[in-house]
PDB file of C-alpha atoms in Angstrom:
ATOM      1  CA  UNK A   1     -15.732  -2.541 -59.839  1.00  0.00           C
ATOM      2  CA  UNK A   2     -15.305  -5.859 -58.053  1.00  0.00           C
ATOM      3  CA  UNK A   3     -12.201  -5.906 -55.864  1.00  0.00           C
ATOM      4  CA  UNK A   4     -10.747  -8.533 -53.554  1.00  0.00           C
ATOM      5  CA  UNK A   5      -7.741  -7.828 -51.355  1.00  0.00           C
ATOM      6  CA  UNK A   6      -5.980 -10.549 -49.414  1.00  0.00           C
ATOM      7  CA  UNK A   7      -3.709 -10.013 -46.434  1.00  0.00           C
ATOM      8  CA  UNK A   8      -2.181 -11.903 -43.541  1.00  0.00           C
ATOM      9  CA  UNK A   9       0.470 -13.911 -45.312  1.00  0.00           C
ATOM     10  CA  UNK A  10       3.951 -14.359 -43.920  1.00  0.00           C
ATOM     11  CA  UNK A  11       6.605 -16.771 -42.726  1.00  0.00           C
ATOM     12  CA  UNK A  12       5.571 -19.400 -40.193  1.00  0.00           C
ATOM     13  CA  UNK A  13       7.221 -22.498 -38.798  1.00  0.00           C
ATOM     14  CA  UNK A  14       5.867 -25.986 -39.503  1.00  0.00           C
ATOM     15  CA  UNK A  15       3.055 -26.753 -37.088  1.00  0.00           C
ATOM     16  CA  UNK A  16       2.221 -23.085 -36.703  1.00  0.00           C
ATOM     17  CA  UNK A  17      -0.902 -21.115 -37.527  1.00  0.00           C
ATOM     18  CA  UNK A  18      -1.811 -18.177 -39.701  1.00  0.00           C
ATOM     19  CA  UNK A  19      -5.031 -16.323 -40.450  1.00  0.00           C
ATOM     20  CA  UNK A  20      -5.597 -14.865 -43.892  1.00  0.00           C
ATOM     21  CA  UNK A  21      -8.164 -12.177 -44.647  1.00  0.00           C
ATOM     22  CA  UNK A  22      -9.877 -11.156 -47.865  1.00  0.00           C
ATOM     23  CA  UNK A  23     -11.742  -7.855 -48.022  1.00  0.00           C
ATOM     24  CA  UNK A  24     -14.265  -7.544 -50.824  1.00  0.00           C
ATOM     25  CA  UNK A  25     -15.899  -4.561 -52.467  1.00  0.00           C
ATOM     26  CA  UNK A  26     -17.942  -3.693 -55.523  1.00  0.00           C
ATOM     27  CA  UNK A  27     -20.615  -6.378 -55.107  1.00  0.00           C
ATOM     28  CA  UNK A  28     -23.192  -7.555 -52.576  1.00  0.00           C
ATOM     29  CA  UNK A  29     -20.824  -9.717 -50.566  1.00  0.00           C
ATOM     30  CA  UNK A  30     -23.321 -11.870 -48.693  1.00  0.00           C
ATOM     31  CA  UNK A  31     -24.970 -13.017 -51.932  1.00  0.00           C
ATOM     32  CA  UNK A  32     -21.858 -14.739 -53.279  1.00  0.00           C
ATOM     33  CA  UNK A  33     -19.800 -17.789 -52.501  1.00  0.00           C
ATOM     34  CA  UNK A  34     -16.073 -17.150 -52.230  1.00  0.00           C
ATOM     35  CA  UNK A  35     -13.221 -19.552 -52.949  1.00  0.00           C
ATOM     36  CA  UNK A  36      -9.669 -19.823 -51.703  1.00  0.00           C
ATOM     37  CA  UNK A  37      -7.226 -21.066 -54.329  1.00  0.00           C
ATOM     38  CA  UNK A  38      -3.501 -21.470 -53.792  1.00  0.00           C
ATOM     39  CA  UNK A  39      -0.467 -21.721 -56.021  1.00  0.00           C
ATOM     40  CA  UNK A  40       2.815 -23.180 -54.797  1.00  0.00           C
ATOM     41  CA  UNK A  41       5.957 -21.536 -56.197  1.00  0.00           C
ATOM     42  CA  UNK A  42       6.323 -22.474 -59.852  1.00  0.00           C
ATOM     43  CA  UNK A  43       3.314 -24.794 -59.702  1.00  0.00           C
ATOM     44  CA  UNK A  44      -0.282 -24.806 -60.842  1.00  0.00           C
ATOM     45  CA  UNK A  45      -3.514 -23.729 -59.204  1.00  0.00           C
ATOM     46  CA  UNK A  46      -5.014 -25.786 -56.388  1.00  0.00           C
ATOM     47  CA  UNK A  47      -8.504 -25.228 -55.028  1.00  0.00           C
ATOM     48  CA  UNK A  48      -8.522 -24.989 -51.230  1.00  0.00           C
ATOM     49  CA  UNK A  49     -11.999 -24.142 -49.998  1.00  0.00           C
ATOM     50  CA  UNK A  50     -15.360 -22.568 -50.659  1.00  0.00           C
ATOM     51  CA  UNK A  51     -17.693 -20.731 -48.310  1.00  0.00           C
ATOM     52  CA  UNK A  52     -21.259 -20.095 -49.337  1.00  0.00           C
ATOM     53  CA  UNK A  53     -22.767 -16.653 -49.164  1.00  0.00           C
ATOM     54  CA  UNK A  54     -25.926 -17.555 -47.350  1.00  0.00           C
ATOM     55  CA  UNK A  55     -25.594 -19.760 -44.326  1.00  0.00           C
ATOM     56  CA  UNK A  56     -21.833 -19.778 -44.663  1.00  0.00           C
ATOM     57  CA  UNK A  57     -21.418 -23.516 -45.077  1.00  0.00           C
ATOM     58  CA  UNK A  58     -18.062 -24.549 -46.470  1.00  0.00           C
ATOM     59  CA  UNK A  59     -16.203 -27.201 -48.441  1.00  0.00           C
ATOM     60  CA  UNK A  60     -12.516 -28.102 -48.310  1.00  0.00           C
ATOM     61  CA  UNK A  61      -9.927 -29.893 -50.377  1.00  0.00           C
ATOM     62  CA  UNK A  62      -8.769 -33.141 -48.806  1.00  0.00           C
ATOM     63  CA  UNK A  63      -5.262 -31.701 -48.478  1.00  0.00           C
ATOM     64  CA  UNK A  64      -6.423 -29.091 -45.933  1.00  0.00           C
ATOM     65  CA  UNK A  65      -9.504 -30.696 -44.386  1.00  0.00           C
ATOM     66  CA  UNK A  66      -9.308 -30.684 -40.594  1.00  0.00           C
ATOM     67  CA  UNK A  67      -6.508 -28.088 -40.576  1.00  0.00           C
ATOM     68  CA  UNK A  68      -8.009 -25.075 -42.366  1.00  0.00           C
ATOM     69  CA  UNK A  69     -11.247 -23.313 -41.499  1.00  0.00           C
ATOM     70  CA  UNK A  70     -12.940 -20.722 -43.647  1.00  0.00           C
ATOM     71  CA  UNK A  71     -15.391 -18.171 -42.281  1.00  0.00           C
ATOM     72  CA  UNK A  72     -16.909 -14.880 -43.294  1.00  0.00           C
ATOM     73  CA  UNK A  73     -18.131 -11.681 -41.671  1.00  0.00           C
ATOM     74  CA  UNK A  74     -20.768 -10.374 -44.028  1.00  0.00           C
ATOM     75  CA  UNK A  75     -21.116  -7.160 -41.990  1.00  0.00           C
ATOM     76  CA  UNK A  76     -17.499  -6.340 -42.862  1.00  0.00           C
ATOM     77  CA  UNK A  77     -17.389  -7.844 -46.365  1.00  0.00           C
ATOM     78  CA  UNK A  78     -14.510  -9.984 -45.160  1.00  0.00           C
ATOM     79  CA  UNK A  79     -13.535 -13.606 -45.627  1.00  0.00           C
ATOM     80  CA  UNK A  80     -11.085 -15.431 -43.383  1.00  0.00           C
ATOM     81  CA  UNK A  81      -8.959 -18.536 -43.764  1.00  0.00           C
ATOM     82  CA  UNK A  82      -7.667 -19.906 -40.473  1.00  0.00           C
ATOM     83  CA  UNK A  83      -4.743 -22.219 -41.197  1.00  0.00           C
ATOM     84  CA  UNK A  84      -3.530 -24.494 -38.410  1.00  0.00           C
ATOM     85  CA  UNK A  85      -0.941 -27.285 -38.273  1.00  0.00           C
ATOM     86  CA  UNK A  86       0.818 -25.753 -41.245  1.00  0.00           C
ATOM     87  CA  UNK A  87       3.125 -27.912 -43.334  1.00  0.00           C
ATOM     88  CA  UNK A  88       5.977 -27.066 -45.671  1.00  0.00           C
ATOM     89  CA  UNK A  89       3.754 -28.108 -48.567  1.00  0.00           C
ATOM     90  CA  UNK A  90       1.265 -25.370 -47.657  1.00  0.00           C
ATOM     91  CA  UNK A  91       3.785 -22.811 -48.908  1.00  0.00           C
ATOM     92  CA  UNK A  92       1.997 -20.910 -51.661  1.00  0.00           C
ATOM     93  CA  UNK A  93       0.360 -17.727 -52.797  1.00  0.00           C
ATOM     94  CA  UNK A  94      -3.229 -17.778 -51.576  1.00  0.00           C
ATOM     95  CA  UNK A  95      -5.906 -16.130 -53.677  1.00  0.00           C
ATOM     96  CA  UNK A  96      -9.485 -15.393 -52.739  1.00  0.00           C
ATOM     97  CA  UNK A  97     -11.815 -15.491 -55.703  1.00  0.00           C
ATOM     98  CA  UNK A  98     -15.488 -14.684 -56.127  1.00  0.00           C
ATOM     99  CA  UNK A  99     -17.773 -17.409 -57.420  1.00  0.00           C
ATOM    100  CA  UNK A 100     -19.983 -16.426 -60.333  1.00  0.00           C
ATOM    101  CA  UNK A 101     -22.987 -17.459 -58.184  1.00  0.00           C
ATOM    102  CA  UNK A 102     -26.569 -16.577 -58.820  1.00  0.00           C
ATOM    103  CA  UNK A 103     -28.772 -14.088 -57.051  1.00  0.00           C
ATOM    104  CA  UNK A 104     -30.762 -17.107 -55.915  1.00  0.00           C
ATOM    105  CA  UNK A 105     -27.677 -18.447 -54.155  1.00  0.00           C
ATOM    106  CA  UNK A 106     -26.895 -21.054 -56.794  1.00  0.00           C
ATOM    107  CA  UNK A 107     -23.154 -21.762 -56.907  1.00  0.00           C
ATOM    108  CA  UNK A 108     -21.581 -21.987 -60.338  1.00  0.00           C
ATOM    109  CA  UNK A 109     -18.218 -23.321 -59.169  1.00  0.00           C
ATOM    110  CA  UNK A 110     -16.060 -20.999 -61.197  1.00  0.00           C
ATOM    111  CA  UNK A 111     -14.321 -17.749 -60.334  1.00  0.00           C
ATOM    112  CA  UNK A 112     -15.098 -14.512 -62.134  1.00  0.00           C
ATOM    113  CA  UNK A 113     -12.907 -12.203 -60.024  1.00  0.00           C
ATOM    114  CA  UNK A 114      -9.637 -12.781 -58.205  1.00  0.00           C
ATOM    115  CA  UNK A 115      -7.561 -10.918 -55.663  1.00  0.00           C
ATOM    116  CA  UNK A 116      -3.847 -10.345 -56.139  1.00  0.00           C
ATOM    117  CA  UNK A 117      -2.950 -12.965 -53.541  1.00  0.00           C
ATOM    118  CA  UNK A 118      -0.982 -13.135 -50.306  1.00  0.00           C
ATOM    119  CA  UNK A 119       2.115 -15.267 -49.838  1.00  0.00           C
ATOM    120  CA  UNK A 120       2.489 -17.894 -47.136  1.00  0.00           C
ATOM    121  CA  UNK A 121       5.854 -19.511 -46.476  1.00  0.00           C
ATOM    122  CA  UNK A 122       6.110 -22.453 -44.090  1.00  0.00           C
ATOM    123  CA  UNK A 123       9.700 -23.138 -43.132  1.00  0.00           C
ATOM    124  CA  UNK A 124      11.873 -23.755 -40.133  1.00  0.00           C
TER     125      UNK A 124
ATOM    126  CA  UNK B   1      -0.895 -35.128 -60.470  1.00  0.00           C
ATOM    127  CA  UNK B   2      -3.831 -32.945 -61.473  1.00  0.00           C
ATOM    128  CA  UNK B   3      -7.320 -34.361 -61.967  1.00  0.00           C
ATOM    129  CA  UNK B   4      -7.557 -32.575 -65.320  1.00  0.00           C
ATOM    130  CA  UNK B   5      -4.654 -33.199 -67.711  1.00  0.00           C
ATOM    131  CA  UNK B   6      -3.171 -30.453 -69.845  1.00  0.00           C
ATOM    132  CA  UNK B   7      -0.011 -30.391 -71.963  1.00  0.00           C
ATOM    133  CA  UNK B   8       2.780 -28.639 -70.037  1.00  0.00           C
ATOM    134  CA  UNK B   9       3.572 -26.352 -72.933  1.00  0.00           C
ATOM    135  CA  UNK B  10       2.490 -25.241 -76.386  1.00  0.00           C
ATOM    136  CA  UNK B  11       3.964 -22.704 -78.749  1.00  0.00           C
ATOM    137  CA  UNK B  12       3.157 -20.864 -81.927  1.00  0.00           C
ATOM    138  CA  UNK B  13       4.271 -17.993 -84.084  1.00  0.00           C
ATOM    139  CA  UNK B  14       2.426 -14.694 -84.158  1.00  0.00           C
ATOM    140  CA  UNK B  15      -0.743 -14.940 -86.214  1.00  0.00           C
ATOM    141  CA  UNK B  16      -0.976 -18.710 -85.892  1.00  0.00           C
ATOM    142  CA  UNK B  17      -3.647 -20.789 -84.190  1.00  0.00           C
ATOM    143  CA  UNK B  18      -2.910 -22.941 -81.152  1.00  0.00           C
ATOM    144  CA  UNK B  19      -5.063 -25.261 -79.108  1.00  0.00           C
ATOM    145  CA  UNK B  20      -4.728 -26.427 -75.525  1.00  0.00           C
ATOM    146  CA  UNK B  21      -6.397 -29.655 -74.500  1.00  0.00           C
ATOM    147  CA  UNK B  22      -7.873 -30.539 -71.120  1.00  0.00           C
ATOM    148  CA  UNK B  23      -8.672 -34.176 -70.434  1.00  0.00           C
ATOM    149  CA  UNK B  24     -10.819 -35.252 -67.508  1.00  0.00           C
ATOM    150  CA  UNK B  25     -12.923 -38.253 -66.623  1.00  0.00           C
ATOM    151  CA  UNK B  26     -16.448 -39.446 -66.046  1.00  0.00           C
ATOM    152  CA  UNK B  27     -16.675 -37.719 -62.677  1.00  0.00           C
ATOM    153  CA  UNK B  28     -15.981 -34.228 -63.997  1.00  0.00           C
ATOM    154  CA  UNK B  29     -16.010 -33.169 -67.663  1.00  0.00           C
ATOM    155  CA  UNK B  30     -17.508 -36.490 -68.772  1.00  0.00           C
ATOM    156  CA  UNK B  31     -20.312 -36.085 -66.247  1.00  0.00           C
ATOM    157  CA  UNK B  32     -21.387 -32.918 -68.016  1.00  0.00           C
ATOM    158  CA  UNK B  33     -19.984 -30.373 -65.581  1.00  0.00           C
ATOM    159  CA  UNK B  34     -18.992 -27.053 -67.113  1.00  0.00           C
ATOM    160  CA  UNK B  35     -15.414 -26.359 -68.149  1.00  0.00           C
ATOM    161  CA  UNK B  36     -13.797 -22.978 -67.603  1.00  0.00           C
ATOM    162  CA  UNK B  37     -10.465 -21.485 -68.623  1.00  0.00           C
ATOM    163  CA  UNK B  38      -8.200 -18.967 -66.900  1.00  0.00           C
ATOM    164  CA  UNK B  39      -5.273 -16.973 -68.209  1.00  0.00           C
ATOM    165  CA  UNK B  40      -2.417 -16.125 -65.866  1.00  0.00           C
ATOM    166  CA  UNK B  41       0.026 -13.559 -67.199  1.00  0.00           C
ATOM    167  CA  UNK B  42       3.504 -13.652 -65.644  1.00  0.00           C
ATOM    168  CA  UNK B  43       3.506 -12.366 -62.082  1.00  0.00           C
ATOM    169  CA  UNK B  44      -0.233 -11.741 -61.935  1.00  0.00           C
ATOM    170  CA  UNK B  45      -3.363 -13.396 -60.592  1.00  0.00           C
ATOM    171  CA  UNK B  46      -5.426 -15.679 -62.821  1.00  0.00           C
ATOM    172  CA  UNK B  47      -8.175 -14.106 -64.883  1.00  0.00           C
ATOM    173  CA  UNK B  48     -11.341 -15.766 -66.171  1.00  0.00           C
ATOM    174  CA  UNK B  49     -10.975 -16.285 -69.917  1.00  0.00           C
ATOM    175  CA  UNK B  50     -13.773 -18.674 -70.930  1.00  0.00           C
ATOM    176  CA  UNK B  51     -16.693 -19.918 -68.850  1.00  0.00           C
ATOM    177  CA  UNK B  52     -19.149 -22.741 -69.395  1.00  0.00           C
ATOM    178  CA  UNK B  53     -17.190 -24.227 -72.294  1.00  0.00           C
ATOM    179  CA  UNK B  54     -17.424 -21.461 -74.864  1.00  0.00           C
ATOM    180  CA  UNK B  55     -18.522 -18.175 -73.301  1.00  0.00           C
ATOM    181  CA  UNK B  56     -16.260 -15.142 -73.100  1.00  0.00           C
ATOM    182  CA  UNK B  57     -16.546 -12.551 -70.313  1.00  0.00           C
ATOM    183  CA  UNK B  58     -16.792  -8.976 -71.436  1.00  0.00           C
ATOM    184  CA  UNK B  59     -13.455  -7.702 -72.692  1.00  0.00           C
ATOM    185  CA  UNK B  60     -12.015 -11.052 -73.792  1.00  0.00           C
ATOM    186  CA  UNK B  61     -11.216 -10.983 -77.520  1.00  0.00           C
ATOM    187  CA  UNK B  62     -13.060 -13.364 -79.801  1.00  0.00           C
ATOM    188  CA  UNK B  63      -9.684 -14.837 -80.761  1.00  0.00           C
ATOM    189  CA  UNK B  64     -10.228 -17.052 -77.718  1.00  0.00           C
ATOM    190  CA  UNK B  65     -12.768 -19.861 -77.977  1.00  0.00           C
ATOM    191  CA  UNK B  66     -13.602 -23.085 -76.197  1.00  0.00           C
ATOM    192  CA  UNK B  67     -15.135 -26.419 -77.022  1.00  0.00           C
ATOM    193  CA  UNK B  68     -15.758 -29.785 -75.405  1.00  0.00           C
ATOM    194  CA  UNK B  69     -16.362 -33.371 -76.396  1.00  0.00           C
ATOM    195  CA  UNK B  70     -16.836 -36.361 -74.140  1.00  0.00           C
ATOM    196  CA  UNK B  71     -14.348 -36.211 -71.290  1.00  0.00           C
ATOM    197  CA  UNK B  72     -12.222 -33.470 -72.869  1.00  0.00           C
ATOM    198  CA  UNK B  73     -12.277 -29.776 -73.598  1.00  0.00           C
ATOM    199  CA  UNK B  74     -10.102 -27.460 -75.654  1.00  0.00           C
ATOM    200  CA  UNK B  75      -9.106 -23.833 -75.726  1.00  0.00           C
ATOM    201  CA  UNK B  76      -8.265 -22.342 -79.109  1.00  0.00           C
ATOM    202  CA  UNK B  77      -6.420 -19.105 -79.674  1.00  0.00           C
ATOM    203  CA  UNK B  78      -6.350 -17.705 -83.192  1.00  0.00           C
ATOM    204  CA  UNK B  79      -4.290 -14.808 -84.524  1.00  0.00           C
ATOM    205  CA  UNK B  80      -1.687 -15.413 -81.825  1.00  0.00           C
ATOM    206  CA  UNK B  81      -0.190 -12.262 -80.331  1.00  0.00           C
ATOM    207  CA  UNK B  82       2.847 -11.688 -78.135  1.00  0.00           C
ATOM    208  CA  UNK B  83       0.565 -10.556 -75.289  1.00  0.00           C
ATOM    209  CA  UNK B  84      -1.042 -14.004 -75.227  1.00  0.00           C
ATOM    210  CA  UNK B  85       2.116 -15.500 -73.737  1.00  0.00           C
ATOM    211  CA  UNK B  86       0.885 -16.798 -70.388  1.00  0.00           C
ATOM    212  CA  UNK B  87      -0.123 -19.862 -68.408  1.00  0.00           C
ATOM    213  CA  UNK B  88      -3.569 -21.268 -69.145  1.00  0.00           C
ATOM    214  CA  UNK B  89      -5.613 -23.424 -66.771  1.00  0.00           C
ATOM    215  CA  UNK B  90      -8.772 -25.409 -67.318  1.00  0.00           C
ATOM    216  CA  UNK B  91     -11.152 -25.952 -64.417  1.00  0.00           C
ATOM    217  CA  UNK B  92     -14.264 -27.969 -63.774  1.00  0.00           C
ATOM    218  CA  UNK B  93     -16.282 -29.511 -60.972  1.00  0.00           C
ATOM    219  CA  UNK B  94     -15.764 -33.084 -59.863  1.00  0.00           C
ATOM    220  CA  UNK B  95     -18.500 -35.067 -58.133  1.00  0.00           C
ATOM    221  CA  UNK B  96     -15.990 -36.392 -55.572  1.00  0.00           C
ATOM    222  CA  UNK B  97     -13.401 -33.636 -55.308  1.00  0.00           C
ATOM    223  CA  UNK B  98     -15.369 -30.390 -55.742  1.00  0.00           C
ATOM    224  CA  UNK B  99     -13.465 -27.766 -57.789  1.00  0.00           C
ATOM    225  CA  UNK B 100     -10.601 -29.191 -59.871  1.00  0.00           C
ATOM    226  CA  UNK B 101      -7.961 -27.543 -62.040  1.00  0.00           C
ATOM    227  CA  UNK B 102      -5.722 -28.736 -64.808  1.00  0.00           C
ATOM    228  CA  UNK B 103      -1.999 -28.615 -64.253  1.00  0.00           C
ATOM    229  CA  UNK B 104      -1.631 -25.604 -66.510  1.00  0.00           C
ATOM    230  CA  UNK B 105      -0.145 -25.021 -69.960  1.00  0.00           C
ATOM    231  CA  UNK B 106       2.576 -22.512 -70.688  1.00  0.00           C
ATOM    232  CA  UNK B 107       2.003 -20.784 -74.015  1.00  0.00           C
ATOM    233  CA  UNK B 108       5.107 -19.437 -75.709  1.00  0.00           C
ATOM    234  CA  UNK B 109       4.759 -17.044 -78.635  1.00  0.00           C
ATOM    235  CA  UNK B 110       7.772 -17.636 -80.856  1.00  0.00           C
TER     236      UNK B 110
END
């Protein structure tokens, strides 16, 4: 069974930093791209970033580009989201989600499994 | 303002059919990129409901179906049940913005 478990959320002041983790199990982690998607309280889903399984290259939404960095440790089946220069508008539940992906590394750009999320609150 | 436009809410009585629209543009749905749908039950994480326009993952009832035309897509739910009350999101790929979501539609079962 595919499982994703996020952690690392919490309360941080504006301008601060936080590092989220996502531990995966039930699939060959390094074969799959993984997304971060966030949801502000009472709002819709917003895509944040994607890190590819092979090579680990990444993409970011304009709203977080230059502030957030995604990385992965394939030896530990773990994905990280380093969030710097946090803003009040970054307050959200952050989900990691597995891309459908292909065995050949092709990215399908949709999510077939989601974690339960971790909550980040940015406030003074 | 979301790149993909959905109605904020829809409603229907048990047993009825409802549809949720998702309108994009020439850089996403209109460019031929796949459309996917997610269901988010209250207090839970989103779940993949429909992928690549009209495909259902294992375990999703055939009461749920998808379609697309031009720059739009639709999700249809037939035989509405109380357990279908949830938020529904469409999602696609945009040639400029990468992954994009609709703003979400709250389905109320009357």
